[in-house]
Tab-separated table of C-alpha atoms and ligand atoms in Angstrom:
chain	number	residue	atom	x	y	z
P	780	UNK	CA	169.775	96.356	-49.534
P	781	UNK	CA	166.871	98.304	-49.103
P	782	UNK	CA	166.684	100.997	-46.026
P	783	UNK	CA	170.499	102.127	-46.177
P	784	UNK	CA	170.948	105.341	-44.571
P	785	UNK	CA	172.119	108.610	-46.115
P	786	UNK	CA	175.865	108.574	-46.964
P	787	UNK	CA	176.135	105.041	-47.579
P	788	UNK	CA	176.343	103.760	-50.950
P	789	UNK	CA	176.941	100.281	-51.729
P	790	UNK	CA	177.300	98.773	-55.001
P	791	UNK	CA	177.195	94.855	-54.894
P	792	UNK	CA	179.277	93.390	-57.736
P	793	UNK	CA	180.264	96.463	-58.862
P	794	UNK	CA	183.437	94.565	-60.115
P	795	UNK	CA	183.002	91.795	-62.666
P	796	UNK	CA	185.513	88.567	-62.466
P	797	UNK	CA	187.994	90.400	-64.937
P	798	UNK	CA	188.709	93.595	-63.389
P	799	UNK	CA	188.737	91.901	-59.783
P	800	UNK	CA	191.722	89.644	-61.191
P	801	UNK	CA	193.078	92.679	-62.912
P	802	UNK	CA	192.883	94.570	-59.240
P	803	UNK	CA	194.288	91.778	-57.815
P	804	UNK	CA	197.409	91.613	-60.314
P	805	UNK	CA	197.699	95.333	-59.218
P	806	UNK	CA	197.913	94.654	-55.312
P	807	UNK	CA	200.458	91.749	-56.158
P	808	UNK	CA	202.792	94.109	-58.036
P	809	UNK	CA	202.534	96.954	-55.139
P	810	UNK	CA	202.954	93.787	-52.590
P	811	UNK	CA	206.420	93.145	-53.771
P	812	UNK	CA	207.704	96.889	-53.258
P	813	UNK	CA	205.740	97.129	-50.106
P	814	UNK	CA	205.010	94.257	-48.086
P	815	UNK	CA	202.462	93.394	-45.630
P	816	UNK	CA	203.538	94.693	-42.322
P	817	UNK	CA	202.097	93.629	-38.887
P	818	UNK	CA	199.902	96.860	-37.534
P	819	UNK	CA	200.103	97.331	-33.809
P	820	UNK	CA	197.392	98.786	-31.158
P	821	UNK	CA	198.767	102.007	-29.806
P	822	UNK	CA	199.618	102.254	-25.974
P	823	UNK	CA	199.191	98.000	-25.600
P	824	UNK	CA	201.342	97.327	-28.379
P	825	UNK	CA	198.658	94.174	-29.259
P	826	UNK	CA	198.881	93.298	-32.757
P	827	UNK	CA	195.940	93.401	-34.876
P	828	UNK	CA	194.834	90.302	-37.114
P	829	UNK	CA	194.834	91.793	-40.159
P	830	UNK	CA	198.105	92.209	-41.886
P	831	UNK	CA	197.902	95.822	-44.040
P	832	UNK	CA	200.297	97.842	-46.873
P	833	UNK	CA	199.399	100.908	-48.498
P	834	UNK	CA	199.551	102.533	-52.148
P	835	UNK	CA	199.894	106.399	-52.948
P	836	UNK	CA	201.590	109.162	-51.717
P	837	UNK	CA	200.667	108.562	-48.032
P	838	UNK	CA	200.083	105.401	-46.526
P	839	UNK	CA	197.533	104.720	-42.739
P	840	UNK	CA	200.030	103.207	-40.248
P	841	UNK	CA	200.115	102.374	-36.366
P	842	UNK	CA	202.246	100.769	-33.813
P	843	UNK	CA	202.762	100.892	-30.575
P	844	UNK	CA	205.079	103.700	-29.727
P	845	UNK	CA	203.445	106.656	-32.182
P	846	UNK	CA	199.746	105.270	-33.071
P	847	UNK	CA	197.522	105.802	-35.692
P	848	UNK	CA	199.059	108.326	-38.739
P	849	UNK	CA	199.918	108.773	-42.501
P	850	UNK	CA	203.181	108.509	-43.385
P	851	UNK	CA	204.280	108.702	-47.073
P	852	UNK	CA	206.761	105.764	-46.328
P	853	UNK	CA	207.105	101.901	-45.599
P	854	UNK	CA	207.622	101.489	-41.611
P	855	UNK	CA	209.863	98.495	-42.831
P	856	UNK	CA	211.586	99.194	-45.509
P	857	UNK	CA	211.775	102.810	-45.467
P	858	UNK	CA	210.495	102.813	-49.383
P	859	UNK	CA	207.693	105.050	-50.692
P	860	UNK	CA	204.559	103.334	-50.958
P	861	UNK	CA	203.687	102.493	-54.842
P	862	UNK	CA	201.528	104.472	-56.509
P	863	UNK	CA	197.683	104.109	-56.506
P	864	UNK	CA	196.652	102.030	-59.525
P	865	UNK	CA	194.571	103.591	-62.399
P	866	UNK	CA	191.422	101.270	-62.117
P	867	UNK	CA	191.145	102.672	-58.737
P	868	UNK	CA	191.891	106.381	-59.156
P	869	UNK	CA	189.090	106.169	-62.039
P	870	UNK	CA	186.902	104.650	-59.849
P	871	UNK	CA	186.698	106.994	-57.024
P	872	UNK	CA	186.620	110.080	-60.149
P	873	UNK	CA	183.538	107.958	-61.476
P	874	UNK	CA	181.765	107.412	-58.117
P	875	UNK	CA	182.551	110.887	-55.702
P	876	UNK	CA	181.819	114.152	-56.837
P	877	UNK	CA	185.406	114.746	-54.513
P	878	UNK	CA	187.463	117.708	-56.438
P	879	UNK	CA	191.144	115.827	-55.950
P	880	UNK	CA	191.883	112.508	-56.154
P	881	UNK	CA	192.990	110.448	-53.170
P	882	UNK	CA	196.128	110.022	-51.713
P	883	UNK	CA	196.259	107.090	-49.589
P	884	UNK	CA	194.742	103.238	-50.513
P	885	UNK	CA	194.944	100.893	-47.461
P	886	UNK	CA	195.407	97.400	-48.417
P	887	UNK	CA	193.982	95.388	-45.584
P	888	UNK	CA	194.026	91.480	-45.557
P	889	UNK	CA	192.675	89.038	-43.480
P	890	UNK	CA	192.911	85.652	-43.178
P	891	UNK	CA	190.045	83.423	-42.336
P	892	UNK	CA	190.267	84.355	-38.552
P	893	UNK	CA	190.835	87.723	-38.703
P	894	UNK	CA	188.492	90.800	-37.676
P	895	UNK	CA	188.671	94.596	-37.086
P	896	UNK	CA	186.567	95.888	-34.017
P	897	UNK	CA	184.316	98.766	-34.689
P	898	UNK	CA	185.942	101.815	-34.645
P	899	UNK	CA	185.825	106.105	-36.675
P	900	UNK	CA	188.023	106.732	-39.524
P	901	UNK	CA	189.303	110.028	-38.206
P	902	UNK	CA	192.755	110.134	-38.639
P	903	UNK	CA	192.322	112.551	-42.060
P	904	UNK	CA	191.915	116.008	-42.298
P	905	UNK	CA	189.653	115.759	-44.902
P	906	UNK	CA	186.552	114.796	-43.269
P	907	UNK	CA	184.397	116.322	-46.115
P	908	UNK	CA	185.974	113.786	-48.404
P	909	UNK	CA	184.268	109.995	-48.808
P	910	UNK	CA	185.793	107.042	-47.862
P	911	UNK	CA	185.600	104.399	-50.510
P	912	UNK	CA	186.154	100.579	-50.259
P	913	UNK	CA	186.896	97.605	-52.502
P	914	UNK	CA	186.652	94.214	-51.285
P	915	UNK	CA	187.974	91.232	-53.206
P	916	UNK	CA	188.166	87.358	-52.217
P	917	UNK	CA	186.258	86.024	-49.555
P	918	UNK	CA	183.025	87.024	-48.202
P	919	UNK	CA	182.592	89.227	-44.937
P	920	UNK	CA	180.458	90.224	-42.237
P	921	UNK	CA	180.842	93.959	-42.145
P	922	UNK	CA	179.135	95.886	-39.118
P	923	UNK	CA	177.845	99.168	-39.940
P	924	UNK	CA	176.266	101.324	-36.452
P	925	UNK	CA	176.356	105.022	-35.836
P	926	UNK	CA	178.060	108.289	-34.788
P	927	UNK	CA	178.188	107.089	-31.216
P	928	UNK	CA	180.016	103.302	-30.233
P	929	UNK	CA	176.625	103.009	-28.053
P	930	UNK	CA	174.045	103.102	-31.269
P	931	UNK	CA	172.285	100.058	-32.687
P	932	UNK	CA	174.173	98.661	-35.692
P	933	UNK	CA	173.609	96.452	-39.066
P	934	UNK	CA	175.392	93.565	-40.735
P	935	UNK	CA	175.993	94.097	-44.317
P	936	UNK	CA	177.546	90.847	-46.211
P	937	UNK	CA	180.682	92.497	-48.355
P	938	UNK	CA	181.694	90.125	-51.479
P	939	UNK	CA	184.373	89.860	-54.215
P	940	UNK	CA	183.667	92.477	-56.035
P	941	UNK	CA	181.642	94.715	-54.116
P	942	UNK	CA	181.970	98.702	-53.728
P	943	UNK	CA	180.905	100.924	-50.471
P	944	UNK	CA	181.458	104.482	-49.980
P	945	UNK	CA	180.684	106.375	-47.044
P	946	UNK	CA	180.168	109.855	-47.027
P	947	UNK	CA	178.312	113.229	-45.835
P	948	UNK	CA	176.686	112.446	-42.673
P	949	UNK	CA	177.694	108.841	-42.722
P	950	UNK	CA	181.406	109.461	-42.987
P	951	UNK	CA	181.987	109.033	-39.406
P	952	UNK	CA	180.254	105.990	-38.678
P	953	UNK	CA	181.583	103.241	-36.153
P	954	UNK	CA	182.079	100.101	-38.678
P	955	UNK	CA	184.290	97.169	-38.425
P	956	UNK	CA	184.183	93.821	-39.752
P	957	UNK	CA	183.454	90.765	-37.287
P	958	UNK	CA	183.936	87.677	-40.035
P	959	UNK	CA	185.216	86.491	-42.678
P	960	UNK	CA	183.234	83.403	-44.606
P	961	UNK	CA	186.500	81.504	-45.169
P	962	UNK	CA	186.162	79.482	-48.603
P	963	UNK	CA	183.626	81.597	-49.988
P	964	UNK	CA	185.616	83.055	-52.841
P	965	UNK	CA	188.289	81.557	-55.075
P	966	UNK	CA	189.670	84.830	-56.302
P	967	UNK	CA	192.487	84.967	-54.142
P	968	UNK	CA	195.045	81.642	-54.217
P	969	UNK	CA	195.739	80.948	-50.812
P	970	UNK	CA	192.013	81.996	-49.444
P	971	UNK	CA	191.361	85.215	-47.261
P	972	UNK	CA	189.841	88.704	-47.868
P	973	UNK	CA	191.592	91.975	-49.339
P	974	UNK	CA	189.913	95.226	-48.244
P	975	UNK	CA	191.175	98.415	-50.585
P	976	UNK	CA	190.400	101.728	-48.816
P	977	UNK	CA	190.919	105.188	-50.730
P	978	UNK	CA	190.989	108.418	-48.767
P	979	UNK	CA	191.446	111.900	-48.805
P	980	UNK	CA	194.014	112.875	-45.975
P	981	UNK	CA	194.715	116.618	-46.592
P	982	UNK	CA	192.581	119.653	-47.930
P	983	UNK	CA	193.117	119.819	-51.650
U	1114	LIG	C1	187.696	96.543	-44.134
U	1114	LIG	N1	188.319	98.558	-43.143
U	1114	LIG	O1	186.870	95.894	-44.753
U	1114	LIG	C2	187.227	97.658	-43.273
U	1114	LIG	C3	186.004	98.172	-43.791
U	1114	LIG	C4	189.552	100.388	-42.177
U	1114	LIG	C5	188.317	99.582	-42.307
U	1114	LIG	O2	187.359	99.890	-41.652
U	1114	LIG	O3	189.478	101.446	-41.547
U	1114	LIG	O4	190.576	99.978	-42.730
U	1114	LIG	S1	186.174	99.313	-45.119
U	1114	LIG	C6	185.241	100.416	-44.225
U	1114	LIG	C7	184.704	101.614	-44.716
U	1114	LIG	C8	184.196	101.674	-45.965
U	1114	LIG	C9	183.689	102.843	-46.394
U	1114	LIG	C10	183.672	103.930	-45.541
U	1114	LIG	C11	184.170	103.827	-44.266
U	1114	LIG	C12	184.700	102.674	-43.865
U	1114	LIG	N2	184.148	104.959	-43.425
U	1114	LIG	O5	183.884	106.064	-43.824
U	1114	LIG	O6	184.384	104.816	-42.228
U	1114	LIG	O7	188.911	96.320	-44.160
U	1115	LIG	FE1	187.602	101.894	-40.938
């Protein structure tokens, strides 16, 4: 995609059939210790449409009562979230020059309905660190604008398989995804998209 701006990398297919599968197998073994959870909107209480879990030492949660946060445990189950699997902790040392690994992976899935509206990722205290993403499964319709909610914005089409980071001067960016092209993948059995996230919360 030619003409991103600075701070955005994005590496299409980074992730060949075998390692998707073998990221996949991952997220199905974490699944079991820490299930998918339904995220609420603070204040409103709304739920969202995406259904999320987490890996590593702290895990991105909201509901209604205490909103958006890390917490190193399940809200569920009360468990520690499973640990951060190796293909993906080599993965962020191979692509960020970052000086400590990360400490939280949000597993986000949607079905073939869901979205996310745009929004910051500014709940870490590490705002110097990148924020890097792994999609796997079906195809979506990501939405990538500015530092202000009010600045023109792009479409970029996320597959199986595909890497982005955001970083530097792009690490605040308003993003969210408006669709998912149901049927578009067969990587995951019963259809839909998984979105991994890694982050940096604290200062190392
Ligand atoms: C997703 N997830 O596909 C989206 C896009 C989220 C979220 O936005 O907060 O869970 S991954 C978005 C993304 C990728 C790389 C960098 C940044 C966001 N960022 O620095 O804001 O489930
Ligand atoms: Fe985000």
């Amino acid at each position: 995609i030619p003409g991103l701006p600075e701070g955005v990398r994005y590496y299409p297919s980074l992730l060949g059939r075998r390692r998707q599968e073998a990221l996949r197998g991952a997220v199905e073994e974490a699944l079991k210790e820490a299930p998918f959870y339904e995220p609420r909107l603070p204040r409103s209480g709304k739920a969202m449409s995406v259904r999320m879990s987490n890996m590593g030492p702290l895990g991105w949660l909201t509901d209604k009562e205490k909103g958006y946060r890390y917490e190193p445990r399940h809200p569920v189950t009360g468990a520690p979230w499973p640990p951060i699997p190796e293909l993906l902790l080599e993965l962020w040392a191979r692509l960020t020059a970052y000086p400590a690994p990360p400490e939280a992976c949000l597993i986000n899935y949607y079905g073939p309905v869901s979205k996310m509206g745009a929004h910051q990722d500014r709940d870490e205290a590490a705002l110097d660190a990148p924020v890097l993403s792994v999609s796997l499964g079906d195809s979506a319709r990501f939405r990538l604008g500015g530092l202000k909610r009010s600045d023109p914005s792009r479409q970029i089409l996320l597959h199986s398989g595909d890497v982005l980071i955001l970083e530097g001067p792009s690490r605040l960016r308003f993003h969210g995804i408006d669709r998912i092209l149901g049927g578009s993948s067969g990587l995951l059995p019963g259809g839909g998209r998984l979105n991994l996230t890694l982050r940096r919360v604290t200062a190392p």
